Each structure stands twice: as C-alpha cells, then as structure tokens.
PDB file of C-alpha atoms in Angstrom:
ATOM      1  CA  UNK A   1       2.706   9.971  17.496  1.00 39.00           C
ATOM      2  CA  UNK A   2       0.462  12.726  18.946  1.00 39.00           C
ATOM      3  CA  UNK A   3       2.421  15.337  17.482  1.00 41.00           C
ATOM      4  CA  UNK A   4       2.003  13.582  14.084  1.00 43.00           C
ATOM      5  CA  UNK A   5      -1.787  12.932  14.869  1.00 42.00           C
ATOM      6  CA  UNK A   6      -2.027  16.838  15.706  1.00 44.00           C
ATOM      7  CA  UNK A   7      -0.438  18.196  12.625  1.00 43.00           C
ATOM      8  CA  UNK A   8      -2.104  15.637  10.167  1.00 42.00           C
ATOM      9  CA  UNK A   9      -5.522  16.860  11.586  1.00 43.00           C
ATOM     10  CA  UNK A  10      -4.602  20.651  10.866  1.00 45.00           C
ATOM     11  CA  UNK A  11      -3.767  19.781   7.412  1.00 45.00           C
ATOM     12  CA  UNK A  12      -7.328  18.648   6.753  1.00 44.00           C
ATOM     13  CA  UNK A  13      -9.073  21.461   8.291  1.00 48.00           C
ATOM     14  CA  UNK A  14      -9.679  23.197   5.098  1.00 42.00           C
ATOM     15  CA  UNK A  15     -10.040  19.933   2.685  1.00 56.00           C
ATOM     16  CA  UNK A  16     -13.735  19.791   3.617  1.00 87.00           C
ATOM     17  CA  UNK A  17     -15.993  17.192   5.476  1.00 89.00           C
ATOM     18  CA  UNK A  18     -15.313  13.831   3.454  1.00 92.00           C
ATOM     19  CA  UNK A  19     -11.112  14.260   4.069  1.00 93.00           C
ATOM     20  CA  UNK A  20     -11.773  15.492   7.509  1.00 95.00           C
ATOM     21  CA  UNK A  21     -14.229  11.886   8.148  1.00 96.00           C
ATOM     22  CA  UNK A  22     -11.668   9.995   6.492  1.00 95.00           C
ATOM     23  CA  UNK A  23      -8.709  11.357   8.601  1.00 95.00           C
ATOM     24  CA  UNK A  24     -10.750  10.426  11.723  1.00 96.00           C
ATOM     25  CA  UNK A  25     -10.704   7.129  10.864  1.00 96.00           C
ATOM     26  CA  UNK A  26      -6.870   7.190   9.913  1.00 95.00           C
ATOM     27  CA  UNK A  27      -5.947   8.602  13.462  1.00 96.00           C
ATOM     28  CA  UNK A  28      -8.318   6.228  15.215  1.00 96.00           C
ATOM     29  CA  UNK A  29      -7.051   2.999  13.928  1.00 94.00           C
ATOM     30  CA  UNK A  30      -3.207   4.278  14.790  1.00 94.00           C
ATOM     31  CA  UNK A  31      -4.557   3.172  18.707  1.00 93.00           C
ATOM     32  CA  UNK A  32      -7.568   0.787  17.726  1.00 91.00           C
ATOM     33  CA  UNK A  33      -8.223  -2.249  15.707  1.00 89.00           C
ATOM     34  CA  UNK A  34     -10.927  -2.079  13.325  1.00 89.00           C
ATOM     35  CA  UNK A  35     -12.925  -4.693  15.190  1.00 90.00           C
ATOM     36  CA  UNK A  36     -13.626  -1.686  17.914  1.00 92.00           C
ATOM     37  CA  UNK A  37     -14.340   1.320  15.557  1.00 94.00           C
ATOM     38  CA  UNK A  38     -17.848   2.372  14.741  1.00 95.00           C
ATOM     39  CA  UNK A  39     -19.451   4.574  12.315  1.00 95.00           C
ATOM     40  CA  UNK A  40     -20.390   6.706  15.834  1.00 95.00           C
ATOM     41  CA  UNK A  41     -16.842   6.905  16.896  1.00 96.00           C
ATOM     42  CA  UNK A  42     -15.689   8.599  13.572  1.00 96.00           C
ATOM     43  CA  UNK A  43     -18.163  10.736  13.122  1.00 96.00           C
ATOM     44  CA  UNK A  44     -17.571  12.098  16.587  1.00 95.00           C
ATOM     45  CA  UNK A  45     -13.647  12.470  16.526  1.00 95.00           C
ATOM     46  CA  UNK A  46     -14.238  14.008  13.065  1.00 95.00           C
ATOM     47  CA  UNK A  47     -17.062  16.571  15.235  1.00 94.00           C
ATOM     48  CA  UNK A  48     -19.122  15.850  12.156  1.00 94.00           C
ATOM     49  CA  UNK A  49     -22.751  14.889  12.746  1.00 94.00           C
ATOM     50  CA  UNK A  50     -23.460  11.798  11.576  1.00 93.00           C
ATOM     51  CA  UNK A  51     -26.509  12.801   9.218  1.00 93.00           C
ATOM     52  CA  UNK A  52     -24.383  14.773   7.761  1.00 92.00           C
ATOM     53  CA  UNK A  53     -21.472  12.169   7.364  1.00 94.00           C
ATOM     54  CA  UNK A  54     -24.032   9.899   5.712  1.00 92.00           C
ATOM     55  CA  UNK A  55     -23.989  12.372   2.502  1.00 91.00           C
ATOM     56  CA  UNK A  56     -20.463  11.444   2.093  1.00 93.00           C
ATOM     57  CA  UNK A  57     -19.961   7.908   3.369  1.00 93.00           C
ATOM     58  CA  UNK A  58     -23.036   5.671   3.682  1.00 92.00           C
ATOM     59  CA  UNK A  59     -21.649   3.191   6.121  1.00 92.00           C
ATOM     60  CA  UNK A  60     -18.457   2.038   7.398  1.00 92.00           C
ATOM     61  CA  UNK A  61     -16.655   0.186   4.695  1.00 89.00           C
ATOM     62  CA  UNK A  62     -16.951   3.460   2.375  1.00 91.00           C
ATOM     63  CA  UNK A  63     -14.811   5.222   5.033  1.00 93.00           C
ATOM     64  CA  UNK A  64     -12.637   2.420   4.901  1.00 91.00           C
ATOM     65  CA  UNK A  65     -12.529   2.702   1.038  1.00 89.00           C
ATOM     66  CA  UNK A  66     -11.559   6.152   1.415  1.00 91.00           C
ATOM     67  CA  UNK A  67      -8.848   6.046   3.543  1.00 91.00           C
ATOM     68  CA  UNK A  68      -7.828   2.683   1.387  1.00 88.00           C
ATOM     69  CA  UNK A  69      -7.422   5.205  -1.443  1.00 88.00           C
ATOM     70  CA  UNK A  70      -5.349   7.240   0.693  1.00 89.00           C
ATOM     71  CA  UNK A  71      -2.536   4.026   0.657  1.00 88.00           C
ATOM     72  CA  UNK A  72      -3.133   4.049  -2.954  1.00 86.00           C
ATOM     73  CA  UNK A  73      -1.972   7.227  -3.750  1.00 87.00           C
ATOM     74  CA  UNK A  74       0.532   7.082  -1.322  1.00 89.00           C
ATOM     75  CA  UNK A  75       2.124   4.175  -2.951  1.00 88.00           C
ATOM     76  CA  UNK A  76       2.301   5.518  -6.095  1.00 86.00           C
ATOM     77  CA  UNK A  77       3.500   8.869  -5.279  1.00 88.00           C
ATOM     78  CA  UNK A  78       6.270   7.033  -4.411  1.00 89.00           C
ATOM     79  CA  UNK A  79       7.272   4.808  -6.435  1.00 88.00           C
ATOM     80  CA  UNK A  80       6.823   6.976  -9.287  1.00 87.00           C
ATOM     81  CA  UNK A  81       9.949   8.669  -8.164  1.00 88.00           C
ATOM     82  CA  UNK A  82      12.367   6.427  -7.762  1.00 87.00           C
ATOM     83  CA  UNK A  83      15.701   6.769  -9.907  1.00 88.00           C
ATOM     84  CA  UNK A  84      15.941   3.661 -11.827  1.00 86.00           C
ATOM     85  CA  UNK A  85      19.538   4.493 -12.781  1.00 87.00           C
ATOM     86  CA  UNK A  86      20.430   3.271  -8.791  1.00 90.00           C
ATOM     87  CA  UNK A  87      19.596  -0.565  -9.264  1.00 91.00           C
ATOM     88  CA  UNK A  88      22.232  -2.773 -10.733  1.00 93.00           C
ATOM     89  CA  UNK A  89      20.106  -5.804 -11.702  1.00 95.00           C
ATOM     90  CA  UNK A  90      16.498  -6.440 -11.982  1.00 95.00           C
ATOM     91  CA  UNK A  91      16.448  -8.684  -8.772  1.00 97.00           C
ATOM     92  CA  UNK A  92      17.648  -5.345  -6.496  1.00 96.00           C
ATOM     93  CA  UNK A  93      14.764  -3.513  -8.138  1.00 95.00           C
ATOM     94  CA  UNK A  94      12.320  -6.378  -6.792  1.00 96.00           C
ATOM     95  CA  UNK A  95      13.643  -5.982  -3.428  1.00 96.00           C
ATOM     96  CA  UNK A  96      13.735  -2.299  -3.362  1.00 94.00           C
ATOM     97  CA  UNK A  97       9.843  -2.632  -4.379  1.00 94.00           C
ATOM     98  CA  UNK A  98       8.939  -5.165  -1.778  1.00 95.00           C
ATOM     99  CA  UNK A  99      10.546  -2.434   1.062  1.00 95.00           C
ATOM    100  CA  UNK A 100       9.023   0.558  -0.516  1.00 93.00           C
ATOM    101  CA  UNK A 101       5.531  -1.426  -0.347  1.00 92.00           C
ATOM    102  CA  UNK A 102       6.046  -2.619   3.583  1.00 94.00           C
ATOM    103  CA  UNK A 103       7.590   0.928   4.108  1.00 93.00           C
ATOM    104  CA  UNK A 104       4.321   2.911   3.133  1.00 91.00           C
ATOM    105  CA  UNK A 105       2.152   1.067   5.651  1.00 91.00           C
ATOM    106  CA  UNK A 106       4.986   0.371   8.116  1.00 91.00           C
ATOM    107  CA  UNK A 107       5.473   4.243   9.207  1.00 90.00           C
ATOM    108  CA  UNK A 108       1.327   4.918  10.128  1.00 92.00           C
ATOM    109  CA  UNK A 109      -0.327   1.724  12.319  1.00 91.00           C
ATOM    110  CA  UNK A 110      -3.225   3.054  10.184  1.00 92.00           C
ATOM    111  CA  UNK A 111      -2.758   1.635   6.688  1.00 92.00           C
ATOM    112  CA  UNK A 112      -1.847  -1.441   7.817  1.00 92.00           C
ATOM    113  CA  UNK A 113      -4.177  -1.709  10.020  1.00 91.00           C
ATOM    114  CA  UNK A 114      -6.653  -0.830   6.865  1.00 90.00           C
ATOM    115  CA  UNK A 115      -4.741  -2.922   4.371  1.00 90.00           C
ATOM    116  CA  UNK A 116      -4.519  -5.884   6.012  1.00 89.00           C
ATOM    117  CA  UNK A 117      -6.353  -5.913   9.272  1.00 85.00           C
ATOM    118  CA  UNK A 118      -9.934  -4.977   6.609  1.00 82.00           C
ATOM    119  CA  UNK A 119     -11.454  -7.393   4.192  1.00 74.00           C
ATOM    120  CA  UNK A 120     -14.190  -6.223   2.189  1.00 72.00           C
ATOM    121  CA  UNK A 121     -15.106  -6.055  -1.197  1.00 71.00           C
ATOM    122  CA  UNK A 122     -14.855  -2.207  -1.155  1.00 68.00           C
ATOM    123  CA  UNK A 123     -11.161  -2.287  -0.228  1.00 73.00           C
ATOM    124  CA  UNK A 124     -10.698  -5.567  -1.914  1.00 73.00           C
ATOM    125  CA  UNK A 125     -10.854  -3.998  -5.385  1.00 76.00           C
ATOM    126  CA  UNK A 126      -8.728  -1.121  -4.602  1.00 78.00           C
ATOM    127  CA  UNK A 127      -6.336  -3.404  -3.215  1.00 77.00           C
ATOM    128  CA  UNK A 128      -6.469  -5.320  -6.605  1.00 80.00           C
ATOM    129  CA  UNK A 129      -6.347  -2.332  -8.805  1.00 82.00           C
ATOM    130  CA  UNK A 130      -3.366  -0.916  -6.814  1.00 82.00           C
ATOM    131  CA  UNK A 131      -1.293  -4.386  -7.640  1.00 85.00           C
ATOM    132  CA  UNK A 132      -2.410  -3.671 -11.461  1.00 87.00           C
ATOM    133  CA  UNK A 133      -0.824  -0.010 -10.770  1.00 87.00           C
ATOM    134  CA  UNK A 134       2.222  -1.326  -9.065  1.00 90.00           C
ATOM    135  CA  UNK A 135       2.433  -4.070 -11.744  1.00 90.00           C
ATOM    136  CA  UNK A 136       2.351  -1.824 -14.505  1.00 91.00           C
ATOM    137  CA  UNK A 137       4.952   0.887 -13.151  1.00 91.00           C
ATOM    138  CA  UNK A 138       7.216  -1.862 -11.809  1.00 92.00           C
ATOM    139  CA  UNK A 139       7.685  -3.255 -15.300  1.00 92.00           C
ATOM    140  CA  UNK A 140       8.218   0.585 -16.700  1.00 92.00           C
ATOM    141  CA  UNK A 141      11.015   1.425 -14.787  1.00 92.00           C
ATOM    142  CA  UNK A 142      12.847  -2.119 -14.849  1.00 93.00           C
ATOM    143  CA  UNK A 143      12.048  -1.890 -18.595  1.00 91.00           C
ATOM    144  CA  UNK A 144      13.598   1.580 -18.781  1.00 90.00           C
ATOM    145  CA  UNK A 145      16.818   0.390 -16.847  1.00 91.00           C
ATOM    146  CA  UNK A 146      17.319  -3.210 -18.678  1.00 93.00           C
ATOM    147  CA  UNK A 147      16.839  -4.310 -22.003  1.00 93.00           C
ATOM    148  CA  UNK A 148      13.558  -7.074 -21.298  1.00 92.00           C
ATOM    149  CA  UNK A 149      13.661 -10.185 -23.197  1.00 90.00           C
ATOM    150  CA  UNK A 150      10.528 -10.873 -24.932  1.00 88.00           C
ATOM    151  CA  UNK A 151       8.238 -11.595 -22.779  1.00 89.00           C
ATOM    152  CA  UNK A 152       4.023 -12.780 -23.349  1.00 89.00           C
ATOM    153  CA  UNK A 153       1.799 -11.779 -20.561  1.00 92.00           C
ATOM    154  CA  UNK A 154       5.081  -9.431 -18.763  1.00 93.00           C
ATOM    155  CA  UNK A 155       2.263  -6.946 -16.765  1.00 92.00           C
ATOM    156  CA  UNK A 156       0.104 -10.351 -15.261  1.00 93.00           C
ATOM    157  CA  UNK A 157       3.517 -12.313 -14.643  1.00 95.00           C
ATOM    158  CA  UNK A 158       4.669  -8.776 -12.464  1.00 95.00           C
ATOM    159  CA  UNK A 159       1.425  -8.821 -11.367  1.00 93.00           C
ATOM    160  CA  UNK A 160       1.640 -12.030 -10.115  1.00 95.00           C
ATOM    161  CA  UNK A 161       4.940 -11.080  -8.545  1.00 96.00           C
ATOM    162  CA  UNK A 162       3.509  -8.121  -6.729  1.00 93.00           C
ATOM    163  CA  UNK A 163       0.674 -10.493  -5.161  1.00 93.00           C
ATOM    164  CA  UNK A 164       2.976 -12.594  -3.857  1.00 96.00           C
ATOM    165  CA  UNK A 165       4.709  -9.612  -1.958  1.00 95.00           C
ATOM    166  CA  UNK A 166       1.351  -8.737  -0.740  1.00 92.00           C
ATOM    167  CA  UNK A 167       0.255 -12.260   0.696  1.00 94.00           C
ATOM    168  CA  UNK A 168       3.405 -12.499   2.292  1.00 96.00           C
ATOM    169  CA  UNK A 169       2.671  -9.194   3.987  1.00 96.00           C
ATOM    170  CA  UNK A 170      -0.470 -10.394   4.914  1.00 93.00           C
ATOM    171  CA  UNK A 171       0.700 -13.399   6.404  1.00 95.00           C
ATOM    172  CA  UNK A 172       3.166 -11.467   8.347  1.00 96.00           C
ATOM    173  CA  UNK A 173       0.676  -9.464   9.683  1.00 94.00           C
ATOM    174  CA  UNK A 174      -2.090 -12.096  10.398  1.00 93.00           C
ATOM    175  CA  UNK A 175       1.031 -13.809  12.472  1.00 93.00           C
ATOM    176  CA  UNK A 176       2.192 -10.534  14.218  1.00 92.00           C
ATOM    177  CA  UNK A 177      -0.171  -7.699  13.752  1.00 90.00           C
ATOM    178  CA  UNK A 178       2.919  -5.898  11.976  1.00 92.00           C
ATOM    179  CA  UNK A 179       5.222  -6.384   8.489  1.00 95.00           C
ATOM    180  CA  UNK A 180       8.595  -7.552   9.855  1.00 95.00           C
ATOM    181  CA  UNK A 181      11.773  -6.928   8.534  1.00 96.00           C
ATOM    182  CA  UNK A 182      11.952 -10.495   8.014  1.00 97.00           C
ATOM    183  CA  UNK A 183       9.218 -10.791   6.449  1.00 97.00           C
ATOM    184  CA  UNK A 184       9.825  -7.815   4.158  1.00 97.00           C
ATOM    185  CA  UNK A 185      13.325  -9.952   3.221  1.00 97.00           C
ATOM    186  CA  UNK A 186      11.428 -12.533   2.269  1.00 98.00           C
ATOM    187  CA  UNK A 187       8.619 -11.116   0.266  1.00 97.00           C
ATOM    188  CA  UNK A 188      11.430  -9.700  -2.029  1.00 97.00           C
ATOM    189  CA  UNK A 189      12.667 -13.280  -2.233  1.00 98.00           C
ATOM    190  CA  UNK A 190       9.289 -14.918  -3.341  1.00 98.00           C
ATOM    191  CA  UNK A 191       8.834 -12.819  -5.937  1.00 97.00           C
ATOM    192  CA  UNK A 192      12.352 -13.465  -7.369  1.00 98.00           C
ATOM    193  CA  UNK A 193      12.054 -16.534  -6.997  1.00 98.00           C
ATOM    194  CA  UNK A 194       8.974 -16.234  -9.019  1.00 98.00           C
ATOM    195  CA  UNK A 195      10.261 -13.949 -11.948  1.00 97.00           C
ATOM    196  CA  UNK A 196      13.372 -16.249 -12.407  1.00 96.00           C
ATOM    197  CA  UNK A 197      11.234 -18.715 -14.050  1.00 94.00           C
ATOM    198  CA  UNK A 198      10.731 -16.012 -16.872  1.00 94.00           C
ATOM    199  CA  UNK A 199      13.652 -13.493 -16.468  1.00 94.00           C
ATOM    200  CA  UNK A 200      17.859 -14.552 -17.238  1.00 94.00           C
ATOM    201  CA  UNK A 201      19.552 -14.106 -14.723  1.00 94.00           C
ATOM    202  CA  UNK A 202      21.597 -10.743 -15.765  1.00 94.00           C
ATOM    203  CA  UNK A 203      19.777  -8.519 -18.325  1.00 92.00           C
ATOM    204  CA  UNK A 204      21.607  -6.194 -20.421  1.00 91.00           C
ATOM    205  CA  UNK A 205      22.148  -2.417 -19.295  1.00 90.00           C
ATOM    206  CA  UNK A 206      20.295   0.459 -21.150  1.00 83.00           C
ATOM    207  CA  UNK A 207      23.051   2.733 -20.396  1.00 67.00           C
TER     208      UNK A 207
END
C-alpha cells in the first residue's frame, strides 16, 4: 500500500494544487476514517498552506466532492469498456455490473471510505448523478447486445436497479466497514430480482 501511496503522489506532482489537495485526502482516508480527518490534516500532507487551499476548496466536504468525482470517473472509465459481446443473457450483465461497481471502491480503502463512510449533500448529488450515468450506459450496452422489449420509463426502472446495488453496498459496509463478496452476490441478485418484473426471462440475441 505504501508503494501505491508513493507512486499515486508522484503522479500528481505536476497536476497542480487542487489534484495534489484532493490526493491528500485520498491517501489519508486509505489509514483513517473520515470522522478523524480535518481540513488541517490535508492541507498539511498535501504541504499546501491552508490559505492557499481555501482558493480551491472552501471547507471539507468540497474536498470530499472532489475526490467523490474521482470515483465517478473512475466508474465510468470502466464500464465504458466493457465488451458486451461476452454476456450471454441480460441477468450476467447485471451481475457483471454489480462486481465492476464493488470492484472500483473495493481495490483503494479510500473511495469507499468516501462513498459510503460520507454523507453530505455535496457527495450526495454526485452519488445520484453517477447512478443516472451508470443507469443510462447500463441500458446502452444491454440494449446493444439484446433486442429490449418495449419498455416505458427503461433508464428510471435501471436506475432503480442500480440503487438497489448501491444500498446494498451501503448496508454491507455500514455492517462491516467493507463490500463483501457476499454482499456483492447479492446486490447482483436484488437487482434481478427487480428487473424480472419488467424484463422476459431470455431476450433475443443481436448477433
């Protein structure tokens, strides 16, 4: 983990002050929980004084906003490249989704310490507007794989689907402090579960 702390701070030595402040916070909540990290305590891993950080981040929850954003794009990087042409129903895509999601946050203490171990209305809204994201690319690619039946209100019903693989995250975490494999299992159930009441069982290949 040092090693990975070490190189991950060389990376941002040229990215200027904000992704510098931001990657302070990422490698202190890999050992800390949020409840024990102050605006002080970045600002002085970072070496960044903090009148100076205050031009970039106000206060504390816009560093956590920042390094929320970080999980966003992370996400999406890579789930936008998954091969479609690998799944051989629309229920294996769900479950593929559901360990893709718990995989992101699973490999840095940080994010999941910042996605589920932080609630506030900063990184509440990102949170929400990844799930839209997610939402919308999940249908995409299962679209561009099977042929959909019609379906009214497909992006909130996926949306709905991804929620529930996010509150069962967070209720693996609130009862652990980490996403289980177990838990990851069952996420990917609930949200079949879910999309059965509005999906056949067996869709018809593109290919």
């Amino acid at each position: 983990m040092r090693k990975q702390t070490k190189n991950l701070s060389e990376k941002t030595e040229d990215l200027g002050r904000p992704a510098i402040l931001v990657q302070a916070l990422r490698e202190l909540l890999r050992t800390e929980s949020p409840e024990s990290i102050t605006y002080a305590k970045v600002c002085e891993r970072a070496r960044i004084p903090r009148a100076s950080a205050y031009h970039f981040f106000p206060n504390l929850g816009a560093l956590y906003l920042g390094l929320r954003l970080v999980h966003s794009e992370l996400v999406s990087e890579r789930l936008a490249k998954v091969d479609t042409s690998v799944f051989g129903s629309w229920q294996d895509y769900v479950h593929f989704l559901a360990k893709e999601a718990a995989a992101v946050v699973r490999e840095d203490p940080a994010l999941v310490r910042v996605v589920y171990g932080v609630r506030n209305e900063e990184t509440m809204y990102i949170g929400k507007a990844l799930d839209d994201k997610i939402a919308a690319l999940a249908l995409s690619q299962v679209a561009e794989r099977f042929v959909l039946p019609d379906w009214p209100e497909a992006a909130r019903k996926v949306g709905i689907a991804v929620s529930i693989i996010d509150s069962v995250f967070r209720f693996s975490y609130r009862e652990g402090g980490e996403i289980t494999e177990e838990m990851v299992s069952e996420a990917g159930r609930a949200a079949v579960a879910y999309l059965r009441s509005y999906l056949p069982e067996y869709l018809k290949d593109r290919k």
